[in-house]
Amino acid sequence: SLERTRYATCKHYLCYKFNIRVSACFITTRMGLFEKDFSQIPCFRQTFMYSISTGLGAGIVYFLLTSKIRQATHFGVGSYAIVTLGYWAYCRYNFSKEKQRTGQLRKALQHQVAYEGTELESKVKGQ
């Protein structure tokens, strides 16, 4: 189910000229599916920003070239779907590669700290 979660953010300002304190509270709503916040999903925002703009642009260009509303709509929705699937796969692949590299680097740094000052360090550096 699609759930909305409300968060209140308050900021306090001091006005030195009139010696008063002003508080401003903003209520933000985050939407999530199955209690997952969309903003926390990697690649979600980028994928949908690219696909919506591409679908809209492709639909408008197709309409300007052919003046057929129905076909232009189909073309725009189709290009939206193709760009969404293609860019999502591309972005998630790069995200997983970067996550794997980060894990390898973290592991190597842990080993470096563990071996520092031992004979094993000189053997590894000597190779």
Tab-separated table of N, CA, C and O in Angstrom, residues 5-120:
chain	number	residue	atom	x	y	z
A	5	THR	N	4.051	9.566	4.971
A	5	THR	CA	4.613	9.815	6.285
A	5	THR	C	4.898	11.302	6.399
A	5	THR	O	5.504	11.886	5.510
A	6	ARG	N	4.475	11.900	7.499
A	6	ARG	CA	4.676	13.329	7.696
A	6	ARG	C	5.830	13.565	8.658
A	6	ARG	O	5.940	12.895	9.675
A	7	TYR	N	6.670	14.489	8.295
A	7	TYR	CA	7.793	14.891	9.136
A	7	TYR	C	7.705	16.390	9.368
A	7	TYR	O	7.441	17.148	8.446
A	8	ALA	N	7.923	16.806	10.586
A	8	ALA	CA	7.921	18.231	10.897
A	8	ALA	C	9.360	18.702	11.061
A	8	ALA	O	10.148	18.084	11.768
A	9	THR	N	9.679	19.769	10.370
A	9	THR	CA	11.002	20.368	10.466
A	9	THR	C	10.818	21.791	10.966
A	9	THR	O	10.084	22.577	10.362
A	10	CYS	N	11.457	22.110	12.068
A	10	CYS	CA	11.325	23.449	12.641
A	10	CYS	C	12.674	24.161	12.619
A	10	CYS	O	13.707	23.561	12.883
A	11	LYS	N	12.619	25.441	12.300
A	11	LYS	CA	13.813	26.282	12.322
A	11	LYS	C	13.506	27.488	13.192
A	11	LYS	O	12.417	28.043	13.143
A	12	HIS	N	14.482	27.873	13.979
A	12	HIS	CA	14.315	29.001	14.880
A	12	HIS	C	15.244	30.126	14.441
A	12	HIS	O	16.424	29.910	14.180
A	13	TYR	N	14.683	31.328	14.360
A	13	TYR	CA	15.444	32.490	13.935
A	13	TYR	C	15.402	33.540	15.033
A	13	TYR	O	14.376	33.738	15.678
A	14	LEU	N	16.495	34.214	15.237
A	14	LEU	CA	16.557	35.310	16.196
A	14	LEU	C	16.649	36.625	15.441
A	14	LEU	O	17.464	36.772	14.534
A	15	CYS	N	15.791	37.557	15.811
A	15	CYS	CA	15.816	38.888	15.220
A	15	CYS	C	16.409	39.828	16.263
A	15	CYS	O	15.743	40.180	17.246
A	16	TYR	N	17.667	40.188	16.065
A	16	TYR	CA	18.357	41.011	17.060
A	16	TYR	C	17.854	42.452	17.069
A	16	TYR	O	17.907	43.125	18.089
A	17	LYS	N	17.344	42.906	15.948
A	17	LYS	CA	16.885	44.293	15.860
A	17	LYS	C	15.691	44.538	16.780
A	17	LYS	O	15.617	45.546	17.468
A	18	PHE	N	14.743	43.604	16.766
A	18	PHE	CA	13.544	43.756	17.585
A	18	PHE	C	13.563	42.869	18.825
A	18	PHE	O	12.602	42.824	19.572
A	19	ASN	N	14.654	42.107	19.021
A	19	ASN	CA	14.825	41.225	20.174
A	19	ASN	C	13.668	40.219	20.307
A	19	ASN	O	13.059	40.083	21.371
A	20	ILE	N	13.353	39.551	19.193
A	20	ILE	CA	12.304	38.526	19.214
A	20	ILE	C	12.846	37.241	18.601
A	20	ILE	O	13.833	37.241	17.868
A	21	ARG	N	12.174	36.160	18.917
A	21	ARG	CA	12.530	34.848	18.375
A	21	ARG	C	11.377	34.354	17.524
A	21	ARG	O	10.233	34.331	17.972
A	22	VAL	N	11.678	33.969	16.300
A	22	VAL	CA	10.659	33.503	15.368
A	22	VAL	C	10.924	32.031	15.074
A	22	VAL	O	12.048	31.643	14.773
A	23	SER	N	9.889	31.224	15.176
A	23	SER	CA	9.998	29.801	14.857
A	23	SER	C	9.166	29.506	13.620
A	23	SER	O	8.008	29.937	13.527
A	24	ALA	N	9.748	28.800	12.692
A	24	ALA	CA	9.037	28.403	11.481
A	24	ALA	C	9.094	26.894	11.376
A	24	ALA	O	10.168	26.300	11.403
A	25	CYS	N	7.934	26.275	11.293
A	25	CYS	CA	7.859	24.820	11.173
A	25	CYS	C	7.298	24.461	9.806
A	25	CYS	O	6.313	25.038	9.352
A	26	PHE	N	7.937	23.518	9.158
A	26	PHE	CA	7.513	23.056	7.855
A	26	PHE	C	7.151	21.582	7.959
A	26	PHE	O	7.896	20.801	8.542
A	27	ILE	N	6.036	21.209	7.394
A	27	ILE	CA	5.633	19.808	7.397
A	27	ILE	C	5.886	19.259	6.002
A	27	ILE	O	5.362	19.773	5.017
A	28	THR	N	6.722	18.240	5.936
A	28	THR	CA	7.013	17.603	4.656
A	28	THR	C	6.379	16.234	4.634
A	28	THR	O	6.288	15.551	5.659
A	29	THR	N	5.933	15.831	3.487
A	29	THR	CA	5.297	14.532	3.328
A	29	THR	C	6.154	13.681	2.421
A	29	THR	O	6.522	14.097	1.327
A	30	ARG	N	6.480	12.498	2.894
A	30	ARG	CA	7.235	11.545	2.075
A	30	ARG	C	6.328	10.377	1.758
A	30	ARG	O	5.640	9.858	2.628
A	31	MET	N	6.357	9.962	0.499
A	31	MET	CA	5.527	8.841	0.101
A	31	MET	C	6.385	7.592	-0.006
A	31	MET	O	7.517	7.655	-0.462
A	32	GLY	N	5.836	6.494	0.407
A	32	GLY	CA	6.576	5.249	0.352
A	32	GLY	C	5.670	4.082	0.010
A	32	GLY	O	4.468	4.140	0.201
A	33	LEU	N	6.246	3.050	-0.498
A	33	LEU	CA	5.526	1.842	-0.846
A	33	LEU	C	6.051	0.731	0.046
A	33	LEU	O	7.256	0.502	0.097
A	34	PHE	N	5.175	0.072	0.763
A	34	PHE	CA	5.551	-0.974	1.703
A	34	PHE	C	6.544	-0.443	2.741
A	34	PHE	O	7.562	-1.057	3.016
A	35	GLU	N	6.240	0.732	3.268
A	35	GLU	CA	7.036	1.386	4.298
A	35	GLU	C	8.472	1.661	3.860
A	35	GLU	O	9.388	1.662	4.661
A	36	LYS	N	8.694	1.863	2.580
A	36	LYS	CA	10.019	2.209	2.074
A	36	LYS	C	9.941	3.593	1.451
A	36	LYS	O	9.059	3.876	0.664
A	37	ASP	N	10.863	4.433	1.828
A	37	ASP	CA	10.885	5.800	1.342
A	37	ASP	C	11.528	5.831	-0.047
A	37	ASP	O	12.627	5.328	-0.246
A	38	PHE	N	10.817	6.427	-1.020
A	38	PHE	CA	11.326	6.468	-2.384
A	38	PHE	C	12.653	7.211	-2.478
A	38	PHE	O	13.485	6.888	-3.319
A	39	SER	N	12.853	8.207	-1.637
A	39	SER	CA	14.085	8.978	-1.719
A	39	SER	C	15.298	8.187	-1.250
A	39	SER	O	16.422	8.587	-1.506
A	40	GLN	N	15.092	7.078	-0.577
A	40	GLN	CA	16.200	6.258	-0.095
A	40	GLN	C	16.596	5.152	-1.079
A	40	GLN	O	17.561	4.441	-0.844
A	41	ILE	N	15.862	4.990	-2.147
A	41	ILE	CA	16.173	3.967	-3.144
A	41	ILE	C	17.227	4.519	-4.096
A	41	ILE	O	17.010	5.559	-4.726
A	42	PRO	N	18.391	3.856	-4.220
A	42	PRO	CA	19.415	4.353	-5.141
A	42	PRO	C	18.915	4.354	-6.582
A	42	PRO	O	18.221	3.442	-7.011
A	43	CYS	N	19.231	5.391	-7.304
A	43	CYS	CA	18.916	5.563	-8.729
A	43	CYS	C	17.451	5.887	-9.018
A	43	CYS	O	17.095	6.097	-10.172
A	44	PHE	N	16.594	5.931	-8.020
A	44	PHE	CA	15.170	6.149	-8.269
A	44	PHE	C	14.909	7.521	-8.867
A	44	PHE	O	14.254	7.652	-9.899
A	45	ARG	N	15.423	8.545	-8.223
A	45	ARG	CA	15.151	9.912	-8.668
A	45	ARG	C	15.739	10.174	-10.051
A	45	ARG	O	15.057	10.703	-10.923
A	46	GLN	N	17.003	9.794	-10.247
A	46	GLN	CA	17.647	10.035	-11.539
A	46	GLN	C	16.912	9.324	-12.667
A	46	GLN	O	16.676	9.896	-13.728
A	47	THR	N	16.544	8.079	-12.435
A	47	THR	CA	15.884	7.299	-13.472
A	47	THR	C	14.575	7.941	-13.892
A	47	THR	O	14.302	8.109	-15.084
A	48	PHE	N	13.756	8.316	-12.930
A	48	PHE	CA	12.460	8.864	-13.292
A	48	PHE	C	12.545	10.287	-13.824
A	48	PHE	O	11.725	10.676	-14.651
A	49	MET	N	13.529	11.051	-13.411
A	49	MET	CA	13.700	12.385	-13.988
A	49	MET	C	14.092	12.274	-15.463
A	49	MET	O	13.551	12.988	-16.313
A	50	TYR	N	15.026	11.389	-15.774
A	50	TYR	CA	15.435	11.205	-17.172
A	50	TYR	C	14.304	10.623	-18.011
A	50	TYR	O	14.058	11.066	-19.126
A	51	SER	N	13.619	9.623	-17.484
A	51	SER	CA	12.597	8.959	-18.295
A	51	SER	C	11.376	9.847	-18.507
A	51	SER	O	10.810	9.857	-19.604
A	52	ILE	N	10.972	10.617	-17.502
A	52	ILE	CA	9.818	11.507	-17.687
A	52	ILE	C	10.146	12.596	-18.706
A	52	ILE	O	9.352	12.871	-19.610
A	53	SER	N	11.319	13.196	-18.581
A	53	SER	CA	11.668	14.254	-19.531
A	53	SER	C	11.854	13.703	-20.941
A	53	SER	O	11.439	14.337	-21.920
A	54	THR	N	12.433	12.521	-21.061
A	54	THR	CA	12.602	11.928	-22.393
A	54	THR	C	11.263	11.555	-23.002
A	54	THR	O	11.021	11.805	-24.191
A	55	GLY	N	10.381	10.939	-22.222
A	55	GLY	CA	9.063	10.574	-22.737
A	55	GLY	C	8.261	11.782	-23.156
A	55	GLY	O	7.620	11.795	-24.220
A	56	LEU	N	8.294	12.834	-22.350
A	56	LEU	CA	7.571	14.052	-22.681
A	56	LEU	C	8.153	14.707	-23.934
A	56	LEU	O	7.413	15.088	-24.852
A	57	GLY	N	9.466	14.792	-23.994
A	57	GLY	CA	10.109	15.385	-25.172
A	57	GLY	C	9.863	14.593	-26.433
A	57	GLY	O	9.564	15.159	-27.495
A	58	ALA	N	9.959	13.276	-26.336
A	58	ALA	CA	9.741	12.432	-27.523
A	58	ALA	C	8.296	12.528	-28.003
A	58	ALA	O	8.037	12.595	-29.215
A	59	GLY	N	7.355	12.551	-27.059
A	59	GLY	CA	5.942	12.680	-27.433
A	59	GLY	C	5.654	14.009	-28.115
A	59	GLY	O	4.925	14.069	-29.115
A	60	ILE	N	6.221	15.085	-27.590
A	60	ILE	CA	5.994	16.406	-28.195
A	60	ILE	C	6.624	16.491	-29.576
A	60	ILE	O	6.005	16.986	-30.521
A	61	VAL	N	7.841	16.005	-29.721
A	61	VAL	CA	8.507	16.046	-31.033
A	61	VAL	C	7.740	15.199	-32.048
A	61	VAL	O	7.520	15.609	-33.192
A	62	TYR	N	7.290	14.015	-31.619
A	62	TYR	CA	6.526	13.149	-32.524
A	62	TYR	C	5.227	13.831	-32.941
A	62	TYR	O	4.820	13.771	-34.107
A	63	PHE	N	4.577	14.505	-31.998
A	63	PHE	CA	3.336	15.215	-32.324
A	63	PHE	C	3.605	16.370	-33.300
A	63	PHE	O	2.832	16.586	-34.235
A	64	LEU	N	4.696	17.105	-33.070
A	64	LEU	CA	5.005	18.222	-33.967
A	64	LEU	C	5.340	17.751	-35.371
A	64	LEU	O	5.072	18.458	-36.352
A	65	LEU	N	5.920	16.556	-35.491
A	65	LEU	CA	6.281	16.036	-36.810
A	65	LEU	C	5.093	15.407	-37.534
A	65	LEU	O	5.011	15.485	-38.762
A	66	THR	N	4.179	14.754	-36.801
A	66	THR	CA	3.107	14.002	-37.454
A	66	THR	C	1.712	14.567	-37.225
A	66	THR	O	0.794	14.259	-37.986
A	67	SER	N	1.504	15.360	-36.188
A	67	SER	CA	0.192	15.919	-35.801
A	67	SER	C	-0.828	14.835	-35.479
A	67	SER	O	-2.034	15.045	-35.626
A	68	LYS	N	-0.370	13.686	-35.037
A	68	LYS	CA	-1.267	12.598	-34.634
A	68	LYS	C	-1.166	12.442	-33.118
A	68	LYS	O	-0.161	11.963	-32.595
A	69	ILE	N	-2.222	12.834	-32.430
A	69	ILE	CA	-2.194	12.875	-30.971
A	69	ILE	C	-2.053	11.487	-30.368
A	69	ILE	O	-1.233	11.257	-29.477
A	70	ARG	N	-2.840	10.555	-30.838
A	70	ARG	CA	-2.841	9.208	-30.252
A	70	ARG	C	-1.485	8.514	-30.436
A	70	ARG	O	-0.940	7.925	-29.509
A	71	GLN	N	-0.939	8.574	-31.641
A	71	GLN	CA	0.351	7.945	-31.893
A	71	GLN	C	1.479	8.646	-31.128
A	71	GLN	O	2.406	7.997	-30.651
A	72	ALA	N	1.384	9.961	-31.003
A	72	ALA	CA	2.390	10.701	-30.248
A	72	ALA	C	2.353	10.302	-28.782
A	72	ALA	O	3.408	10.159	-28.134
A	73	THR	N	1.156	10.091	-28.243
A	73	THR	CA	1.026	9.656	-26.850
A	73	THR	C	1.621	8.271	-26.663
A	73	THR	O	2.354	8.025	-25.699
A	74	HIS	N	1.300	7.362	-27.586
A	74	HIS	CA	1.869	6.013	-27.521
A	74	HIS	C	3.397	6.053	-27.614
A	74	HIS	O	4.092	5.331	-26.891
A	75	PHE	N	3.895	6.892	-28.501
A	75	PHE	CA	5.341	7.003	-28.677
A	75	PHE	C	5.999	7.565	-27.413
A	75	PHE	O	7.054	7.081	-26.977
A	76	GLY	N	5.380	8.575	-26.805
A	76	GLY	CA	5.920	9.163	-25.579
A	76	GLY	C	5.924	8.179	-24.423
A	76	GLY	O	6.917	8.060	-23.694
A	77	VAL	N	4.833	7.444	-24.248
A	77	VAL	CA	4.759	6.461	-23.161
A	77	VAL	C	5.730	5.310	-23.415
A	77	VAL	O	6.387	4.817	-22.494
A	78	GLY	N	5.845	4.894	-24.657
A	78	GLY	CA	6.792	3.824	-24.990
A	78	GLY	C	8.227	4.229	-24.741
A	78	GLY	O	9.019	3.462	-24.181
A	79	SER	N	8.580	5.454	-25.147
A	79	SER	CA	9.945	5.903	-24.904
A	79	SER	C	10.195	6.093	-23.411
A	79	SER	O	11.291	5.814	-22.920
A	80	TYR	N	9.178	6.519	-22.659
A	80	TYR	CA	9.296	6.626	-21.207
A	80	TYR	C	9.617	5.259	-20.597
A	80	TYR	O	10.525	5.130	-19.774
A	81	ALA	N	8.874	4.233	-21.020
A	81	ALA	CA	9.077	2.882	-20.476
A	81	ALA	C	10.454	2.338	-20.833
A	81	ALA	O	11.142	1.755	-19.987
A	82	ILE	N	10.873	2.541	-22.068
A	82	ILE	CA	12.179	2.029	-22.504
A	82	ILE	C	13.320	2.726	-21.760
A	82	ILE	O	14.257	2.074	-21.289
A	83	VAL	N	13.227	4.047	-21.627
A	83	VAL	CA	14.280	4.785	-20.927
A	83	VAL	C	14.292	4.417	-19.447
A	83	VAL	O	15.362	4.267	-18.844
A	84	THR	N	13.115	4.230	-18.850
A	84	THR	CA	13.053	3.841	-17.437
A	84	THR	C	13.756	2.511	-17.214
A	84	THR	O	14.609	2.393	-16.333
A	85	LEU	N	13.416	1.515	-17.993
A	85	LEU	CA	14.027	0.193	-17.823
A	85	LEU	C	15.521	0.211	-18.149
A	85	LEU	O	16.329	-0.363	-17.409
A	86	GLY	N	15.876	0.886	-19.223
A	86	GLY	CA	17.277	0.916	-19.630
A	86	GLY	C	18.155	1.676	-18.653
A	86	GLY	O	19.212	1.187	-18.242
A	87	TYR	N	17.723	2.859	-18.243
A	87	TYR	CA	18.559	3.647	-17.342
A	87	TYR	C	18.577	3.049	-15.940
A	87	TYR	O	19.587	3.131	-15.241
A	88	TRP	N	17.474	2.450	-15.519
A	88	TRP	CA	17.449	1.798	-14.203
A	88	TRP	C	18.480	0.669	-14.152
A	88	TRP	O	19.235	0.554	-13.199
A	89	ALA	N	18.514	-0.156	-15.209
A	89	ALA	CA	19.485	-1.250	-15.250
A	89	ALA	C	20.918	-0.708	-15.281
A	89	ALA	O	21.789	-1.205	-14.560
A	90	TYR	N	21.157	0.311	-16.086
A	90	TYR	CA	22.487	0.911	-16.188
A	90	TYR	C	22.926	1.501	-14.851
A	90	TYR	O	24.046	1.272	-14.383
A	91	CYS	N	22.051	2.253	-14.218
A	91	CYS	CA	22.393	2.929	-12.965
A	91	CYS	C	22.603	1.917	-11.839
A	91	CYS	O	23.541	2.045	-11.054
A	92	ARG	N	21.748	0.902	-11.749
A	92	ARG	CA	21.902	-0.095	-10.695
A	92	ARG	C	23.163	-0.930	-10.897
A	92	ARG	O	23.813	-1.329	-9.930
A	93	TYR	N	23.519	-1.201	-12.159
A	93	TYR	CA	24.748	-1.925	-12.436
A	93	TYR	C	25.954	-1.127	-11.958
A	93	TYR	O	26.840	-1.657	-11.279
A	94	ASN	N	25.989	0.164	-12.302
A	94	ASN	CA	27.092	1.017	-11.848
A	94	ASN	C	27.097	1.163	-10.331
A	94	ASN	O	28.166	1.204	-9.714
A	95	PHE	N	25.927	1.245	-9.724
A	95	PHE	CA	25.829	1.351	-8.265
A	95	PHE	C	26.388	0.099	-7.591
A	95	PHE	O	27.144	0.186	-6.624
A	96	SER	N	26.042	-1.073	-8.117
A	96	SER	CA	26.530	-2.317	-7.511
A	96	SER	C	28.039	-2.480	-7.717
A	96	SER	O	28.744	-2.960	-6.830
A	97	LYS	N	28.560	-2.052	-8.897
A	97	LYS	CA	30.007	-2.092	-9.118
A	97	LYS	C	30.724	-1.185	-8.134
A	97	LYS	O	31.744	-1.568	-7.551
A	98	GLU	N	30.208	0.008	-7.948
A	98	GLU	CA	30.831	0.962	-7.028
A	98	GLU	C	30.748	0.460	-5.585
A	98	GLU	O	31.699	0.600	-4.821
A	99	LYS	N	29.638	-0.170	-5.236
A	99	LYS	CA	29.492	-0.724	-3.887
A	99	LYS	C	30.486	-1.865	-3.661
A	99	LYS	O	31.078	-1.995	-2.581
A	100	GLN	N	30.692	-2.691	-4.681
A	100	GLN	CA	31.644	-3.787	-4.576
A	100	GLN	C	33.072	-3.250	-4.438
A	100	GLN	O	33.849	-3.735	-3.611
A	101	ARG	N	33.418	-2.239	-5.235
A	101	ARG	CA	34.751	-1.635	-5.138
A	101	ARG	C	34.977	-1.001	-3.772
A	101	ARG	O	36.065	-1.107	-3.206
A	102	THR	N	33.961	-0.358	-3.253
A	102	THR	CA	34.068	0.256	-1.928
A	102	THR	C	34.293	-0.809	-0.864
A	102	THR	O	35.107	-0.622	0.050
A	103	GLY	N	33.592	-1.941	-0.980
A	103	GLY	CA	33.789	-3.043	-0.032
A	103	GLY	C	35.190	-3.616	-0.104
A	103	GLY	O	35.800	-3.917	0.935
A	104	GLN	N	35.701	-3.771	-1.319
A	104	GLN	CA	37.063	-4.288	-1.478
A	104	GLN	C	38.088	-3.322	-0.894
A	104	GLN	O	39.041	-3.744	-0.233
A	105	LEU	N	37.900	-2.036	-1.129
A	105	LEU	CA	38.821	-1.047	-0.598
A	105	LEU	C	38.767	-1.005	0.925
A	105	LEU	O	39.799	-0.935	1.590
A	106	ARG	N	37.568	-1.092	1.481
A	106	ARG	CA	37.423	-1.099	2.935
A	106	ARG	C	38.130	-2.312	3.543
A	106	ARG	O	38.821	-2.204	4.552
A	107	LYS	N	37.968	-3.466	2.898
A	107	LYS	CA	38.616	-4.685	3.386
A	107	LYS	C	40.141	-4.571	3.296
A	107	LYS	O	40.864	-4.964	4.221
A	108	ALA	N	40.638	-4.013	2.196
A	108	ALA	CA	42.083	-3.843	2.035
A	108	ALA	C	42.642	-2.881	3.078
A	108	ALA	O	43.732	-3.111	3.617
A	109	LEU	N	41.907	-1.822	3.377
A	109	LEU	CA	42.365	-0.878	4.391
A	109	LEU	C	42.364	-1.510	5.784
A	109	LEU	O	43.252	-1.238	6.592
A	110	GLN	N	41.391	-2.357	6.066
A	110	GLN	CA	41.373	-3.055	7.349
A	110	GLN	C	42.566	-3.988	7.476
A	110	GLN	O	43.187	-4.076	8.538
A	111	HIS	N	42.901	-4.693	6.377
A	111	HIS	CA	44.076	-5.566	6.397
A	111	HIS	C	45.354	-4.751	6.559
A	111	HIS	O	46.279	-5.163	7.274
A	112	GLN	N	45.414	-3.592	5.896
A	112	GLN	CA	46.594	-2.740	6.006
A	112	GLN	C	46.792	-2.285	7.449
A	112	GLN	O	47.902	-2.301	7.966
A	113	VAL	N	45.728	-1.907	8.105
A	113	VAL	CA	45.824	-1.474	9.502
A	113	VAL	C	46.235	-2.644	10.391
A	113	VAL	O	47.050	-2.497	11.308
A	114	ALA	N	45.700	-3.828	10.106
A	114	ALA	CA	46.033	-5.000	10.925
A	114	ALA	C	47.491	-5.433	10.732
A	114	ALA	O	48.138	-5.887	11.676
A	115	TYR	N	48.023	-5.295	9.502
A	115	TYR	CA	49.383	-5.755	9.207
A	115	TYR	C	50.441	-4.695	9.485
A	115	TYR	O	51.624	-4.962	9.411
A	116	GLU	N	50.038	-3.468	9.772
A	116	GLU	CA	50.989	-2.377	9.941
A	116	GLU	C	51.937	-2.655	11.108
A	116	GLU	O	51.514	-2.961	12.212
A	117	GLY	N	53.220	-2.557	10.808
A	117	GLY	CA	54.240	-2.759	11.830
A	117	GLY	C	54.623	-4.212	12.055
A	117	GLY	O	55.363	-4.518	12.985
A	118	THR	N	54.158	-5.137	11.223
A	118	THR	CA	54.498	-6.553	11.376
A	118	THR	C	55.372	-6.995	10.213
A	118	THR	O	55.584	-6.258	9.245
A	119	GLU	N	55.852	-8.216	10.309
A	119	GLU	CA	56.671	-8.767	9.223
A	119	GLU	C	55.861	-8.992	7.952
A	119	GLU	O	56.382	-8.893	6.862
A	120	LEU	N	54.568	-9.263	8.131
A	120	LEU	CA	53.711	-9.497	6.987
A	120	LEU	C	53.601	-8.252	6.099
A	120	LEU	O	53.515	-8.358	4.882
